Short mmCIF file of C-alpha atoms and ligand atoms in Angstrom, two decimals:
data_model
loop_
_atom_site.label_atom_id
_atom_site.label_comp_id
_atom_site.label_asym_id
_atom_site.label_seq_id
_atom_site.Cartn_x
_atom_site.Cartn_y
_atom_site.Cartn_z
CA MET A 1 -7.21 -7.08 -17.52
CA ILE A 2 -3.80 -8.74 -17.06
CA LYS A 3 -5.13 -11.98 -18.55
CA GLU A 4 -6.52 -10.14 -21.56
CA LEU A 5 -3.25 -8.32 -22.15
CA HIS A 6 -1.44 -11.63 -21.81
CA GLU A 7 -3.71 -13.25 -24.40
CA LYS A 8 -3.12 -10.38 -26.80
CA LEU A 9 0.63 -10.69 -26.37
CA VAL A 10 0.63 -14.44 -26.85
CA ASN A 11 -1.64 -14.22 -29.90
CA GLN A 12 0.65 -11.53 -31.25
CA GLU A 13 -2.18 -9.02 -31.60
CA ILE A 14 0.07 -6.52 -29.87
CA THR A 15 3.74 -6.47 -28.92
CA SER A 16 5.03 -5.71 -25.48
CA GLU A 17 7.09 -2.93 -27.03
CA GLN A 18 3.93 -1.33 -28.40
CA LEU A 19 2.09 -1.79 -25.13
CA THR A 20 4.98 -0.27 -23.19
CA SER A 21 5.25 2.67 -25.60
CA ASP A 22 1.50 3.22 -25.29
CA TYR A 23 1.81 3.45 -21.52
CA PHE A 24 4.71 5.89 -21.81
CA GLY A 25 2.52 7.88 -24.22
CA ALA A 26 -0.26 7.96 -21.62
CA ILE A 27 2.23 9.01 -18.96
CA GLU A 28 3.56 11.81 -21.14
CA LYS A 29 0.06 13.06 -21.73
CA LYS A 30 -1.46 12.74 -18.27
CA ASP A 31 1.32 12.75 -15.73
CA PRO A 32 2.29 16.42 -15.95
CA LYS A 33 -1.10 17.02 -14.32
CA ILE A 34 -1.42 13.94 -12.09
CA GLU A 35 2.25 13.72 -10.95
CA ALA A 36 2.06 10.06 -10.05
CA TYR A 37 5.60 9.17 -11.14
CA LEU A 38 8.85 10.27 -9.54
CA ASN A 39 11.01 8.74 -12.23
CA LEU A 40 10.70 6.66 -15.39
CA ASN A 41 12.93 3.95 -16.85
CA LYS A 42 12.16 4.18 -20.54
CA GLU A 43 15.21 2.43 -21.97
CA PHE A 44 15.19 -0.27 -19.32
CA ALA A 45 11.47 -0.94 -19.82
CA LEU A 46 11.55 -0.97 -23.61
CA GLY A 47 14.61 -3.24 -23.59
CA LYS A 48 12.76 -5.73 -21.42
CA ALA A 49 9.64 -5.46 -23.60
CA ARG A 50 11.63 -6.27 -26.73
CA ALA A 51 13.20 -9.27 -25.03
CA VAL A 52 9.72 -10.59 -24.19
CA ASP A 53 8.55 -10.02 -27.77
CA LYS A 54 11.48 -12.09 -28.95
CA LYS A 55 10.53 -14.94 -26.64
CA ILE A 56 6.98 -14.86 -27.98
CA LYS A 57 8.20 -14.86 -31.59
CA ASN A 58 10.40 -17.84 -30.80
CA GLY A 59 7.37 -19.69 -29.52
CA GLU A 60 8.61 -19.77 -25.93
CA GLU A 61 6.07 -20.03 -23.16
CA ILE A 62 5.77 -16.81 -21.18
CA SER A 63 4.50 -16.00 -17.71
CA LEU A 64 1.17 -14.26 -17.15
CA LEU A 65 3.01 -11.09 -16.15
CA ALA A 66 5.62 -11.21 -18.91
CA GLY A 67 5.79 -8.06 -20.99
CA ILE A 68 3.09 -6.33 -18.98
CA PRO A 69 4.06 -2.84 -17.79
CA CYS A 70 3.81 -2.03 -14.10
CA ALA A 71 4.76 0.71 -11.65
CA VAL A 72 6.55 0.41 -8.32
CA LYS A 73 6.18 2.61 -5.25
CA ASP A 74 9.45 4.43 -4.75
CA ASN A 75 10.25 2.81 -1.43
CA MET A 76 11.22 -0.50 -3.04
CA CYS A 77 14.70 -1.12 -4.36
CA LEU A 78 15.23 -1.76 -8.05
CA GLU A 79 18.93 -2.31 -8.60
CA GLY A 80 20.74 0.51 -10.35
CA LEU A 81 17.81 2.90 -10.22
CA PRO A 82 17.14 5.78 -7.84
CA VAL A 83 15.03 5.07 -4.77
CA THR A 84 13.95 8.08 -2.75
CA ALA A 85 11.16 6.91 -0.43
CA GLY A 86 9.76 10.37 -1.15
CA SER A 87 12.48 11.91 1.00
CA LYS A 88 15.21 14.46 0.34
CA VAL A 89 17.50 12.32 2.52
CA LEU A 90 17.64 9.79 -0.30
CA GLU A 91 17.79 12.18 -3.23
CA ASN A 92 20.48 10.88 -5.62
CA TYR A 93 20.60 7.53 -3.85
CA THR A 94 20.78 4.47 -6.12
CA ALA A 95 19.45 1.09 -5.03
CA PRO A 96 22.32 -1.37 -4.72
CA TYR A 97 20.15 -4.49 -5.06
CA ASP A 98 16.68 -5.69 -6.00
CA ALA A 99 13.95 -6.06 -3.41
CA THR A 100 12.71 -9.65 -3.27
CA VAL A 101 9.38 -8.68 -4.87
CA ILE A 102 11.29 -7.05 -7.74
CA LYS A 103 13.51 -10.08 -8.13
CA LYS A 104 10.42 -12.26 -8.31
CA LEU A 105 8.72 -10.02 -10.87
CA LYS A 106 11.91 -9.84 -12.93
CA LYS A 107 11.83 -13.64 -13.07
CA GLU A 108 8.37 -13.33 -14.59
CA ASP A 109 9.71 -10.84 -17.18
CA ALA A 110 7.66 -7.93 -15.85
CA VAL A 111 8.26 -4.55 -17.45
CA PHE A 112 8.94 -1.75 -14.92
CA LEU A 113 7.82 1.63 -16.22
CA GLY A 114 9.05 3.66 -13.27
CA LYS A 115 8.75 4.54 -9.62
CA THR A 116 5.73 6.24 -8.10
CA ASN A 117 5.26 9.03 -5.61
CA LEU A 118 4.56 8.52 -1.92
CA ASP A 119 4.43 10.38 1.36
CA GLU A 120 7.94 10.64 2.80
CA PHE A 121 8.93 7.18 4.07
CA ALA A 122 5.28 6.17 3.55
CA MET A 123 4.11 8.42 6.38
CA GLY A 124 0.85 9.99 5.38
CA SER A 125 -2.57 9.55 3.84
CA SER A 126 -2.47 11.94 0.88
CA THR A 127 1.04 12.08 -0.73
CA GLU A 128 1.20 15.67 0.47
CA ASN A 129 4.13 14.65 2.70
CA SER A 130 6.24 13.74 -0.33
CA ALA A 131 9.34 15.94 -0.47
CA TYR A 132 8.97 16.12 -4.26
CA GLN A 133 5.36 16.58 -5.40
CA THR A 134 1.72 16.08 -4.51
CA THR A 135 -0.03 13.52 -6.67
CA LYS A 136 -3.54 14.48 -7.82
CA ASN A 137 -6.56 12.21 -7.78
CA PRO A 138 -7.35 11.28 -11.42
CA ARG A 139 -11.10 11.42 -10.64
CA ASP A 140 -10.81 15.02 -9.46
CA PRO A 141 -7.39 16.70 -9.59
CA SER A 142 -8.34 19.17 -6.86
CA ARG A 143 -8.40 16.21 -4.48
CA VAL A 144 -5.74 13.91 -3.00
CA PRO A 145 -5.29 10.37 -4.30
CA GLY A 146 -4.88 9.10 -0.73
CA GLY A 147 -1.62 7.82 0.62
CA SER A 148 0.93 6.87 1.14
CA SER A 149 0.86 4.77 -2.07
CA GLY A 150 -1.01 7.61 -3.82
CA GLY A 151 1.31 7.60 -6.84
CA SER A 152 0.73 3.89 -7.47
CA ALA A 153 -3.05 4.15 -7.04
CA ALA A 154 -3.29 7.21 -9.29
CA ALA A 155 -1.10 5.57 -11.95
CA VAL A 156 -3.39 2.52 -12.03
CA ALA A 157 -6.57 4.62 -11.99
CA ALA A 158 -5.36 6.87 -14.82
CA ASP A 159 -4.23 3.91 -16.97
CA MET A 160 -0.59 4.92 -16.71
CA CYS A 161 0.38 1.28 -15.92
CA ALA A 162 -1.39 -2.08 -15.93
CA TYR A 163 -0.83 -2.63 -12.22
CA ALA A 164 1.38 -1.33 -9.43
CA LEU A 165 3.02 -2.33 -6.19
CA GLY A 166 2.35 -0.44 -2.99
CA SER A 167 3.20 -0.89 0.67
CA ASP A 168 0.78 -0.80 3.57
CA THR A 169 1.73 -0.09 7.18
CA GLY A 170 -1.60 1.29 8.37
CA GLY A 171 -3.69 1.53 5.21
CA SER A 172 -1.37 2.88 2.54
CA ILE A 173 -2.48 0.44 -0.15
CA ARG A 174 -6.17 0.29 0.73
CA GLN A 175 -6.99 3.94 1.43
CA PRO A 176 -5.52 5.27 -1.85
CA ALA A 177 -7.18 2.38 -3.70
CA SER A 178 -10.46 3.49 -2.13
CA PHE A 179 -9.92 7.16 -3.05
CA CYS A 180 -8.92 6.38 -6.65
CA GLY A 181 -11.49 3.67 -7.38
CA VAL A 182 -9.12 0.73 -7.82
CA VAL A 183 -8.37 -2.53 -5.99
CA GLY A 184 -5.73 -2.60 -3.23
CA LEU A 185 -4.65 -5.69 -1.31
CA LYS A 186 -2.64 -5.79 1.90
CA PRO A 187 -1.60 -9.41 2.32
CA THR A 188 -1.21 -11.20 5.66
CA TYR A 189 1.93 -10.09 7.50
CA GLY A 190 4.50 -12.70 6.48
CA LEU A 191 3.06 -13.65 3.10
CA VAL A 192 5.21 -11.28 1.03
CA SER A 193 8.88 -10.58 1.72
CA ARG A 194 9.78 -7.09 2.90
CA TYR A 195 13.43 -7.43 1.89
CA GLY A 196 14.38 -4.36 -0.11
CA LEU A 197 11.40 -2.34 1.07
CA ILE A 198 12.63 0.77 2.86
CA ALA A 199 11.26 0.09 6.31
CA MET A 200 8.74 2.34 7.98
CA ALA A 201 7.42 0.19 10.86
CA SER A 202 8.76 -3.33 10.43
CA SER A 203 6.12 -5.19 12.43
CA LEU A 204 3.33 -3.61 10.36
CA ASP A 205 4.72 -3.14 6.82
CA GLN A 206 3.53 -5.36 3.96
CA ILE A 207 3.91 -5.06 0.19
CA GLY A 208 0.87 -5.70 -1.99
CA PRO A 209 -0.69 -5.10 -5.40
CA ILE A 210 -2.81 -2.17 -6.57
CA THR A 211 -4.80 -3.23 -9.61
CA LYS A 212 -7.85 -2.63 -11.77
CA THR A 213 -9.53 -5.91 -10.87
CA VAL A 214 -9.58 -8.47 -8.06
CA GLU A 215 -8.38 -11.12 -10.48
CA ASP A 216 -5.33 -8.99 -11.25
CA ALA A 217 -4.60 -8.61 -7.54
CA ALA A 218 -4.74 -12.40 -7.22
CA ILE A 219 -2.42 -12.88 -10.20
CA VAL A 220 0.18 -10.45 -8.86
CA LEU A 221 -0.06 -11.89 -5.33
CA THR A 222 0.63 -15.40 -6.66
CA LYS A 223 3.87 -14.13 -8.14
CA ILE A 224 5.15 -12.04 -5.22
CA ALA A 225 4.18 -14.26 -2.25
CA GLY A 226 6.44 -16.78 -0.60
CA PRO A 227 9.20 -17.32 1.92
CA ASP A 228 12.53 -15.57 1.68
CA ARG A 229 15.76 -16.28 3.46
CA ASN A 230 16.39 -12.53 3.55
CA ASP A 231 13.21 -11.88 5.54
CA ALA A 232 12.65 -14.23 8.45
CA THR A 233 9.06 -13.05 8.82
CA ALA A 234 8.13 -14.22 5.29
CA VAL A 235 7.02 -17.70 6.17
CA LYS A 236 4.21 -19.02 4.03
CA SER A 237 5.13 -21.44 1.29
CA ALA A 238 4.51 -20.21 -2.23
CA ASP A 239 2.26 -22.90 -3.58
CA THR A 240 -1.14 -21.20 -3.89
CA ILE A 241 -2.32 -19.94 -7.25
CA TYR A 242 -4.71 -17.31 -5.97
CA GLU A 243 -6.44 -16.60 -9.26
CA ASN A 244 -7.59 -20.22 -9.34
CA CYS A 245 -9.55 -19.67 -6.12
CA LEU A 246 -11.90 -17.17 -7.73
CA THR A 247 -15.17 -19.03 -8.14
CA GLY A 248 -17.42 -16.05 -7.45
CA GLU A 249 -19.48 -18.31 -5.19
CA ILE A 250 -20.10 -16.94 -1.70
CA LYS A 251 -23.19 -18.88 -0.69
CA ASN A 252 -23.24 -19.55 3.07
CA LEU A 253 -20.11 -17.51 3.61
CA ARG A 254 -20.35 -15.82 7.01
CA ILE A 255 -19.57 -12.13 6.72
CA GLY A 256 -19.23 -10.16 9.94
CA VAL A 257 -20.25 -6.51 10.02
CA PRO A 258 -18.79 -4.73 13.06
CA LYS A 259 -21.14 -2.17 14.54
CA GLU A 260 -18.18 0.02 15.58
CA TYR A 261 -17.36 0.65 11.90
CA PHE A 262 -20.70 2.31 11.32
CA ALA A 263 -20.85 4.48 14.43
CA GLU A 264 -22.37 7.94 14.07
CA GLY A 265 -20.00 10.84 13.83
CA GLY A 266 -16.95 9.59 11.97
CA LEU A 267 -18.44 8.03 8.86
CA ASP A 268 -19.62 10.10 5.85
CA SER A 269 -23.22 9.36 4.93
CA GLU A 270 -22.31 8.82 1.23
CA VAL A 271 -19.81 6.14 2.23
CA LYS A 272 -22.21 4.57 4.71
CA ASN A 273 -25.04 4.27 2.18
CA ILE A 274 -22.89 2.62 -0.46
CA ILE A 275 -21.42 0.10 1.98
CA GLU A 276 -24.87 -0.75 3.30
CA GLU A 277 -26.03 -1.35 -0.28
CA SER A 278 -23.10 -3.73 -0.80
CA ILE A 279 -24.01 -5.65 2.35
CA LYS A 280 -27.49 -6.21 0.94
CA LYS A 281 -25.96 -7.47 -2.30
CA CYS A 282 -23.83 -9.96 -0.39
CA GLU A 283 -26.96 -11.21 1.33
CA LYS A 284 -28.69 -11.61 -2.03
CA MET A 285 -25.76 -13.69 -3.23
CA GLY A 286 -26.41 -16.10 -0.37
CA ALA A 287 -23.86 -14.92 2.19
CA GLU A 288 -24.87 -14.88 5.82
CA ILE A 289 -24.48 -11.41 7.36
CA VAL A 290 -23.53 -11.59 11.03
CA ASP A 291 -23.55 -8.60 13.37
CA VAL A 292 -20.28 -8.56 15.27
CA SER A 293 -18.62 -6.21 17.70
CA LEU A 294 -14.95 -5.28 17.84
CA PRO A 295 -14.88 -2.94 20.84
CA ASN A 296 -11.09 -2.77 20.98
CA SER A 297 -11.09 -1.17 17.52
CA ASP A 298 -11.68 2.08 19.37
CA PHE A 299 -8.10 1.86 20.64
CA ALA A 300 -6.56 0.80 17.35
CA LEU A 301 -5.54 4.23 16.12
CA ALA A 302 -4.00 5.19 19.47
CA THR A 303 -2.12 1.87 19.57
CA TYR A 304 -0.92 2.35 16.01
CA TYR A 305 0.33 5.87 16.75
CA ILE A 306 2.53 4.52 19.55
CA ILE A 307 3.87 1.33 17.95
CA MET A 308 4.41 2.78 14.46
CA PRO A 309 6.41 5.89 15.51
CA SER A 310 8.45 3.80 17.95
CA GLU A 311 9.52 1.57 15.08
CA VAL A 312 9.94 4.60 12.80
CA SER A 313 12.30 6.24 15.28
CA SER A 314 14.45 3.13 15.24
CA ASN A 315 14.28 2.46 11.47
CA LEU A 316 15.05 6.04 10.49
CA ALA A 317 18.10 6.24 12.74
CA ARG A 318 20.14 4.88 9.82
CA PHE A 319 19.59 8.10 7.84
CA ASP A 320 22.27 9.94 9.71
CA GLY A 321 24.21 11.69 6.95
CA ILE A 322 26.93 9.08 7.11
CA ARG A 323 25.63 5.74 5.95
CA PHE A 324 22.95 6.60 3.38
CA GLY A 325 21.98 9.41 1.09
CA GLN A 326 22.54 13.09 1.53
CA SER A 327 24.91 14.54 4.08
CA ILE A 328 25.53 18.03 5.32
CA GLY A 329 29.17 16.94 5.71
CA GLU A 330 29.58 17.10 1.94
CA GLU A 331 28.92 20.82 1.85
CA LYS A 332 31.94 23.12 1.59
CA SER A 333 30.71 25.56 4.19
CA GLU A 334 30.38 22.73 6.72
CA GLU A 335 33.89 21.33 6.44
CA ASN A 336 34.91 21.30 10.08
CA LEU A 337 31.93 19.56 11.59
CA VAL A 338 32.37 16.85 14.17
CA LEU A 339 30.44 13.61 13.69
CA LYS A 340 27.62 14.52 16.04
CA ASP A 341 26.98 17.77 14.15
CA ILE A 342 26.83 15.87 10.87
CA TYR A 343 24.13 13.65 12.36
CA PHE A 344 22.12 16.52 13.75
CA LYS A 345 22.45 18.91 10.85
CA SER A 346 21.89 16.28 8.13
CA ARG A 347 18.73 15.03 9.79
CA ALA A 348 17.52 18.56 10.46
CA LYS A 349 18.04 19.59 6.85
CA TYR A 350 16.92 16.56 4.87
CA LEU A 351 14.08 15.01 6.84
CA GLY A 352 10.58 16.44 6.47
CA LYS A 353 8.18 17.66 9.13
CA GLU A 354 6.09 14.50 9.44
CA ALA A 355 9.14 12.23 9.64
CA LYS A 356 10.57 14.40 12.40
CA ARG A 357 7.26 14.45 14.25
CA ARG A 358 7.11 10.66 14.27
CA ILE A 359 10.75 10.22 15.21
CA MET A 360 10.19 12.48 18.20
CA LEU A 361 6.96 10.77 19.23
CA GLY A 362 8.57 7.35 18.92
CA THR A 363 11.73 8.30 20.77
CA TYR A 364 9.59 9.68 23.57
CA ALA A 365 7.40 6.55 23.75
CA LEU A 366 10.50 4.35 23.97
CA SER A 367 12.42 6.46 26.47
CA ALA A 368 13.22 5.21 29.96
CA GLY A 369 10.37 6.05 32.26
CA TYR A 370 7.78 6.26 29.49
CA TYR A 371 8.38 2.88 27.87
CA ASP A 372 6.03 1.02 30.22
CA GLN A 373 3.43 3.73 30.09
CA TYR A 374 3.28 3.96 26.30
CA TYR A 375 5.10 1.34 24.26
CA LYS A 376 4.50 -1.63 26.54
CA LYS A 377 0.89 -0.67 27.04
CA ALA A 378 0.36 -0.33 23.29
CA GLN A 379 1.83 -3.80 22.79
CA LYS A 380 -0.64 -5.16 25.33
CA VAL A 381 -3.55 -3.54 23.53
CA ARG A 382 -2.15 -4.95 20.29
CA SER A 383 -2.48 -8.44 21.80
CA LEU A 384 -6.05 -7.68 22.82
CA ILE A 385 -6.95 -6.50 19.31
CA ARG A 386 -5.42 -9.62 17.84
CA LYS A 387 -7.33 -11.80 20.29
CA GLU A 388 -10.56 -10.05 19.46
CA PHE A 389 -10.05 -10.91 15.79
CA GLU A 390 -9.19 -14.52 16.66
CA GLU A 391 -12.44 -14.83 18.56
CA THR A 392 -14.49 -13.08 15.89
CA PHE A 393 -13.03 -15.29 13.16
CA ARG A 394 -14.41 -18.32 14.97
CA ARG A 395 -17.87 -17.00 14.15
CA VAL A 396 -17.32 -15.48 10.72
CA ASP A 397 -15.14 -16.04 7.65
CA LEU A 398 -14.65 -12.40 6.76
CA ILE A 399 -15.28 -8.92 8.14
CA LEU A 400 -16.78 -6.21 5.95
CA GLY A 401 -16.87 -2.44 6.33
CA PRO A 402 -15.79 0.83 4.74
CA THR A 403 -12.12 1.30 3.83
CA ALA A 404 -12.00 4.97 4.80
CA PRO A 405 -14.48 7.18 6.65
CA THR A 406 -14.58 9.82 3.91
CA LEU A 407 -14.34 10.31 0.18
CA ALA A 408 -11.12 11.70 -1.29
CA PHE A 409 -10.58 15.06 0.39
CA LYS A 410 -9.29 18.30 -1.08
CA ILE A 411 -5.58 18.97 -1.43
CA GLY A 412 -4.54 21.07 1.57
CA GLU A 413 -7.68 20.29 3.54
CA LYS A 414 -5.98 18.32 6.30
CA THR A 415 -2.35 19.36 6.10
CA GLU A 416 -2.54 21.74 9.03
CA ASN A 417 -4.14 19.18 11.32
CA PRO A 418 -2.18 15.93 11.60
CA LEU A 419 -4.78 14.38 13.90
CA GLU A 420 -7.48 14.77 11.30
CA MET A 421 -5.20 13.23 8.71
CA TYR A 422 -4.55 10.29 11.06
CA LEU A 423 -8.29 9.65 11.29
CA SER A 424 -8.26 8.60 7.61
CA ASP A 425 -6.76 5.32 8.78
CA ILE A 426 -9.31 4.51 11.44
CA TYR A 427 -10.67 1.40 9.67
CA THR A 428 -7.43 0.22 8.11
CA VAL A 429 -4.83 0.19 10.90
CA THR A 430 -6.46 -2.72 12.75
CA ALA A 431 -5.56 -5.17 9.99
CA ASN A 432 -1.89 -4.17 10.29
CA ILE A 433 -1.98 -4.34 14.07
CA ALA A 434 -3.44 -7.85 13.93
CA GLY A 435 -1.42 -8.89 10.84
CA ILE A 436 -4.50 -10.08 8.94
CA PRO A 437 -5.07 -9.65 5.18
CA ALA A 438 -7.42 -6.94 3.93
CA ILE A 439 -8.55 -5.67 0.57
CA SER A 440 -10.25 -2.53 -0.67
CA ILE A 441 -12.48 -2.79 -3.73
CA PRO A 442 -14.53 -0.09 -5.47
CA ALA A 443 -18.12 -0.31 -4.21
CA GLY A 444 -19.67 2.65 -5.97
CA SER A 445 -19.28 6.38 -6.18
CA ALA A 446 -20.88 9.56 -4.93
CA ARG A 447 -21.38 12.63 -7.07
CA ILE A 448 -19.74 15.63 -5.42
CA GLU A 449 -19.19 18.98 -7.13
CA GLY A 450 -19.86 17.41 -10.51
CA LYS A 451 -17.33 14.61 -10.05
CA ASP A 452 -17.87 10.92 -9.32
CA LEU A 453 -15.80 10.13 -6.25
CA PRO A 454 -15.24 6.44 -5.56
CA VAL A 455 -16.05 4.64 -2.33
CA GLY A 456 -13.98 1.67 -1.22
CA LEU A 457 -15.30 -1.37 0.60
CA GLN A 458 -12.92 -3.22 2.87
CA LEU A 459 -12.91 -6.94 3.53
CA MET A 460 -10.66 -8.39 6.21
CA GLY A 461 -9.83 -12.09 6.36
CA LYS A 462 -8.24 -14.73 8.54
CA TRP A 463 -4.46 -15.00 8.71
CA PHE A 464 -3.17 -16.45 5.41
CA ASP A 465 -6.69 -17.00 4.09
CA GLU A 466 -6.27 -14.76 1.06
CA GLU A 467 -8.27 -17.33 -0.95
CA THR A 468 -11.55 -16.60 0.83
CA LEU A 469 -10.81 -12.87 0.94
CA LEU A 470 -10.07 -12.59 -2.77
CA ASN A 471 -12.95 -14.82 -3.76
CA CYS A 472 -15.49 -12.76 -1.84
CA ALA A 473 -14.02 -9.52 -3.22
CA TYR A 474 -14.27 -11.03 -6.68
CA ALA A 475 -17.90 -12.02 -6.15
CA ILE A 476 -18.87 -8.58 -4.86
CA GLY A 477 -16.97 -6.89 -7.69
CA LYS A 478 -18.83 -8.92 -10.26
CA LYS A 479 -22.19 -8.11 -8.77
CA LEU A 480 -21.70 -4.35 -8.45
N1 LIG B 1 -1.54 6.81 6.67
C1 LIG B 1 -0.90 5.97 7.63
C2 LIG B 1 0.25 6.67 8.28
O1 LIG B 1 0.49 7.80 7.97
C3 LIG B 1 -0.49 4.69 6.98
C4 LIG B 1 0.79 4.75 6.28
C5 LIG B 1 1.16 3.49 5.61
O2 LIG B 1 0.38 2.54 5.60
N2 LIG B 1 2.37 3.45 5.10
O3 LIG B 1 0.91 6.12 9.11
#
């Protein structure tokens, strides 16, 4: 889709200004119901679009992404524009600089339509934890779009942008992509800079594309990947053109299917059937299906829910009512507060329930006396999970399974039971724990209550082997 839009722009069949206006038209029409966007940048976007049109008229060569309208999850900084991370703490806060991914996309002349909704600080699986609004699933508005990048996934699915950026700490790109029927890629930890992404859990967070097609995901990845002196963990050199790796040929590729991902009990039968169909299709295309076992996956969710909140408790300490965003100290009635009260009262007032829950869990896991029992132990299990992947990837090139155990669930269905909500991430958190790349692609849909609800298939790859991952996803996508 990006390539086609690019061709149309270059051949002057359409202008970027027209394209951008059309997207704003679609947003105006659909977003009052879907609520994917938190804010829009009409003037900024149209200004950029006109500048690209001028370049085209002047016969200048333009980038593949030039003039193509996109959306950005509202936990990434775009200089001069609000960035809320879905939290009241950051209401009225303006980003003082561009995130590295934004800087890179600006260099390509991307057009930013606006910022999309998310669970507060990216903590959640449904966008219901957003302090502002709950995004609806475009396939069935009585259901969640997934989360935390639910706004980005819904915007792509409802054609309210050509592509979007999301962030993924435990599944937040892939699970909403699965629920909305679009493609979501979490790159290898260290492939894309996190500078300017409001941190949730720094050892797990990665930025990645949410797109209509696998080719689009490859195109966007090519542009946002690469080392960054502002993020020491972004290490891989930026010389791969991922879209050029898409041959669609997967003959003799060894695809591992972990038996733990199909265990009775957790997995919906609709999801299971569709994934099993896809496995057969891979076999028909000449891939070798290998039964594998990842027994430590059983501990992945427990490990994630120790490591992630521990890092959350540390990262969110900066929102103290003094350094960033809203402060109780600015209220007239609270004039004589001492510093400690400003901290306590600001955090009590402006942070949401889920953020507080995780800060408390994390603080507990890191506290003297419990550190060894929880945090250190979780880190040990993390090493075991990583090792298990290393060993498995000696036998196979990729691992295939479902992205999420269920179809998109109803709004409100899991809000009272955080544990049930956490189970949404059972197949996705392992990739973050191990740092490997993973992608969710639409594999089919199940008809429920008169609506076609999409099912996502997840492929996980070797560290920094996005080429093989994207190529296999591309091949499966073409066949389905
Ligand atoms: N749903 C998961 C959580 O709530 C993942 C979040 C994410 O990837 N940002 O932690």
